[in-house]
Amino acid sequence: MKPLYERRMHTGQEFPDHVHFALTANDVCHAAGAQPVISAAVSRCTVLEYVPDQDWLIQHGSANGWHWHVLATLGHRPDLLYTKLPPRGLVPYHCPRSWDRLSTMLNSTAFDDSMAGVVAAGCVGEPAAVEFTRVREHVARNLPDPAIVVTDPDKAPLPSSPMDLYCLLVGAAGHVRNNDAARLSAALRYTERLFQHPDGPKPQGMLFLTLLRLANAKAHSTWTTFASSPAGKHYA
């Protein structure tokens, strides 16, 4: 922090007036080892606070392979994205970093499904783990494997429950990656069925298309064909 406070390099040379510093850190209340910045320095800074956004985090998580049970939980309970005032001490709590950690463990080939609740509590804290477990059990009882959206798009179910539809679609998005034209075409076929629903286009369908676009942006010919369809015109 010395260069910031004294505006000079370790060699003693002063920084020119046009040099600006960018500081990034956790709040000290996050117990993340952040070093406090003296008030005199803070007063010379423009302070920007990062507040996680549900849509952005879902898109980020999907693009980076987060487990679909995590994405389903965050879509259903956006209040669990993060806690403004985390507990004191070395106590797990819900925040983007801890959800990412939980997702990594769930995606591990060595993961024991019977330990999901315990592992979740150790990553995101007990209250968030309870909701995560509830969502996980709900999708296990009520939804098929999301891969069916890709393997059989004409017969895959169209859940009437907004929560169920959301869970199915964030799960299906994880099966369409790396600009795989065949899988993308199948997913888009399912999307067309969503947009043909008597109740009109579903907001979950718009999110699904966004997730597909982020993970398969280079499948140009497939997207060009889709753009001429009714669903594609609505999405544009």
mmCIF file of C-alpha atoms in Angstrom, residues 25-144:
data_model
loop_
_atom_site.group_PDB
_atom_site.id
_atom_site.type_symbol
_atom_site.label_atom_id
_atom_site.label_comp_id
_atom_site.label_asym_id
_atom_site.label_seq_id
_atom_site.Cartn_x
_atom_site.Cartn_y
_atom_site.Cartn_z
ATOM 1 C CA ALA A 25 -10.938 -5.854 -2.060
ATOM 2 C CA ASN A 26 -13.572 -7.513 0.058
ATOM 3 C CA ASP A 27 -15.200 -5.601 2.877
ATOM 4 C CA VAL A 28 -13.358 -6.348 6.102
ATOM 5 C CA CYS A 29 -16.604 -7.874 7.442
ATOM 6 C CA HIS A 30 -16.265 -10.680 4.855
ATOM 7 C CA ALA A 31 -13.338 -12.159 6.774
ATOM 8 C CA ALA A 32 -11.448 -12.681 3.526
ATOM 9 C CA GLY A 33 -8.114 -11.339 4.708
ATOM 10 C CA ALA A 34 -8.718 -7.870 3.293
ATOM 11 C CA GLN A 35 -6.336 -5.147 4.458
ATOM 12 C CA PRO A 36 -8.143 -1.974 5.538
ATOM 13 C CA VAL A 37 -7.395 1.195 3.570
ATOM 14 C CA ILE A 38 -6.903 4.335 5.655
ATOM 15 C CA SER A 39 -9.707 6.890 5.426
ATOM 16 C CA ALA A 40 -7.420 9.537 3.910
ATOM 17 C CA ALA A 41 -6.818 7.261 0.907
ATOM 18 C CA VAL A 42 -10.453 6.201 0.630
ATOM 19 C CA SER A 43 -11.509 9.852 0.495
ATOM 20 C CA ARG A 44 -9.485 10.224 -2.712
ATOM 21 C CA CYS A 45 -11.135 7.194 -4.337
ATOM 22 C CA THR A 46 -14.321 6.668 -6.284
ATOM 23 C CA VAL A 47 -15.807 3.714 -4.418
ATOM 24 C CA LEU A 48 -17.751 1.157 -6.472
ATOM 25 C CA GLU A 49 -19.570 -1.649 -4.703
ATOM 26 C CA TYR A 50 -20.085 -4.941 -6.538
ATOM 27 C CA VAL A 51 -23.599 -6.268 -5.997
ATOM 28 C CA PRO A 52 -24.278 -9.683 -7.599
ATOM 29 C CA ASP A 53 -27.084 -9.657 -10.156
ATOM 30 C CA GLN A 54 -29.238 -12.752 -10.593
ATOM 31 C CA ASP A 55 -29.351 -12.736 -14.400
ATOM 32 C CA TRP A 56 -25.627 -12.086 -14.731
ATOM 33 C CA LEU A 57 -24.673 -14.762 -12.202
ATOM 34 C CA ILE A 58 -26.929 -17.380 -13.818
ATOM 35 C CA GLN A 59 -25.384 -16.612 -17.200
ATOM 36 C CA HIS A 60 -21.874 -16.648 -15.756
ATOM 37 C CA GLY A 61 -22.503 -19.914 -13.942
ATOM 38 C CA SER A 62 -24.033 -21.630 -16.963
ATOM 39 C CA ALA A 63 -21.197 -20.505 -19.246
ATOM 40 C CA ASN A 64 -18.656 -21.834 -16.743
ATOM 41 C CA GLY A 65 -20.240 -25.208 -16.149
ATOM 42 C CA TRP A 66 -21.902 -24.680 -12.768
ATOM 43 C CA HIS A 67 -24.002 -27.618 -11.654
ATOM 44 C CA TRP A 68 -27.608 -27.172 -12.683
ATOM 45 C CA HIS A 69 -28.915 -27.797 -9.169
ATOM 46 C CA VAL A 70 -27.001 -24.718 -8.038
ATOM 47 C CA LEU A 71 -28.386 -22.657 -10.928
ATOM 48 C CA ALA A 72 -31.895 -23.946 -10.206
ATOM 49 C CA THR A 73 -31.601 -22.911 -6.558
ATOM 50 C CA LEU A 74 -30.344 -19.424 -7.388
ATOM 51 C CA GLY A 75 -33.056 -18.946 -9.998
ATOM 52 C CA HIS A 76 -35.733 -19.917 -7.509
ATOM 53 C CA ARG A 77 -34.239 -18.019 -4.564
ATOM 54 C CA PRO A 78 -32.318 -14.933 -5.786
ATOM 55 C CA ASP A 79 -32.085 -13.745 -2.167
ATOM 56 C CA LEU A 80 -29.523 -16.518 -1.662
ATOM 57 C CA LEU A 81 -27.045 -15.041 -4.151
ATOM 58 C CA TYR A 82 -25.109 -13.476 -1.305
ATOM 59 C CA THR A 83 -25.473 -12.108 2.192
ATOM 60 C CA LYS A 84 -24.691 -8.476 2.884
ATOM 61 C CA LEU A 85 -23.455 -9.127 6.416
ATOM 62 C CA PRO A 86 -21.762 -12.532 6.666
ATOM 63 C CA PRO A 87 -21.458 -14.220 10.058
ATOM 64 C CA ARG A 88 -18.404 -13.627 12.204
ATOM 65 C CA GLY A 89 -15.646 -16.179 12.393
ATOM 66 C CA LEU A 90 -14.880 -19.087 10.092
ATOM 67 C CA VAL A 91 -18.518 -19.856 9.328
ATOM 68 C CA PRO A 92 -19.628 -20.762 5.769
ATOM 69 C CA TYR A 93 -22.167 -18.455 4.159
ATOM 70 C CA HIS A 94 -23.770 -17.956 0.762
ATOM 71 C CA CYS A 95 -22.006 -15.781 -1.809
ATOM 72 C CA PRO A 96 -20.964 -16.273 -5.468
ATOM 73 C CA ARG A 97 -17.607 -17.722 -4.419
ATOM 74 C CA SER A 98 -19.161 -20.333 -2.126
ATOM 75 C CA TRP A 99 -21.802 -21.317 -4.719
ATOM 76 C CA ASP A 100 -18.972 -21.786 -7.218
ATOM 77 C CA ARG A 101 -17.150 -23.997 -4.704
ATOM 78 C CA LEU A 102 -20.268 -26.100 -4.142
ATOM 79 C CA SER A 103 -20.780 -26.485 -7.885
ATOM 80 C CA THR A 104 -17.193 -27.665 -8.350
ATOM 81 C CA MET A 105 -17.698 -30.356 -5.722
ATOM 82 C CA LEU A 106 -21.028 -31.470 -7.202
ATOM 83 C CA ASN A 107 -19.401 -31.811 -10.628
ATOM 84 C CA SER A 108 -16.617 -34.002 -9.264
ATOM 85 C CA THR A 109 -16.701 -37.593 -10.523
ATOM 86 C CA ALA A 110 -15.881 -38.724 -6.980
ATOM 87 C CA PHE A 111 -18.830 -36.898 -5.417
ATOM 88 C CA ASP A 112 -21.151 -38.953 -3.194
ATOM 89 C CA ASP A 113 -24.764 -37.842 -3.807
ATOM 90 C CA SER A 114 -25.807 -38.981 -0.339
ATOM 91 C CA MET A 115 -23.530 -36.290 1.131
ATOM 92 C CA ALA A 116 -24.987 -33.396 -0.905
ATOM 93 C CA GLY A 117 -26.731 -31.734 2.032
ATOM 94 C CA VAL A 118 -23.689 -31.925 4.292
ATOM 95 C CA VAL A 119 -21.360 -30.648 1.580
ATOM 96 C CA ALA A 120 -23.756 -27.792 0.755
ATOM 97 C CA ALA A 121 -23.882 -26.736 4.415
ATOM 98 C CA GLY A 122 -20.092 -26.693 4.511
ATOM 99 C CA CYS A 123 -19.929 -24.487 1.418
ATOM 100 C CA VAL A 124 -22.870 -22.071 1.580
ATOM 101 C CA GLY A 125 -24.028 -22.359 5.183
ATOM 102 C CA GLU A 126 -26.939 -24.195 6.773
ATOM 103 C CA PRO A 127 -29.877 -21.898 5.747
ATOM 104 C CA ALA A 128 -28.915 -21.838 2.060
ATOM 105 C CA ALA A 129 -28.119 -25.563 2.138
ATOM 106 C CA VAL A 130 -31.644 -26.338 3.347
ATOM 107 C CA GLU A 131 -33.141 -24.556 0.324
ATOM 108 C CA PHE A 132 -30.601 -26.134 -2.024
ATOM 109 C CA THR A 133 -31.538 -29.594 -0.733
ATOM 110 C CA ARG A 134 -35.236 -28.829 -1.134
ATOM 111 C CA VAL A 135 -34.778 -27.798 -4.774
ATOM 112 C CA ARG A 136 -32.545 -30.793 -5.444
ATOM 113 C CA GLU A 137 -35.133 -33.209 -4.059
ATOM 114 C CA HIS A 138 -37.942 -31.463 -5.952
ATOM 115 C CA VAL A 139 -36.283 -31.806 -9.358
ATOM 116 C CA ALA A 140 -35.376 -35.426 -8.628
ATOM 117 C CA ARG A 141 -39.049 -36.222 -7.956
ATOM 118 C CA ASN A 142 -40.693 -34.130 -10.648
ATOM 119 C CA LEU A 143 -38.358 -33.681 -13.616
ATOM 120 C CA PRO A 144 -36.664 -35.982 -16.109
#
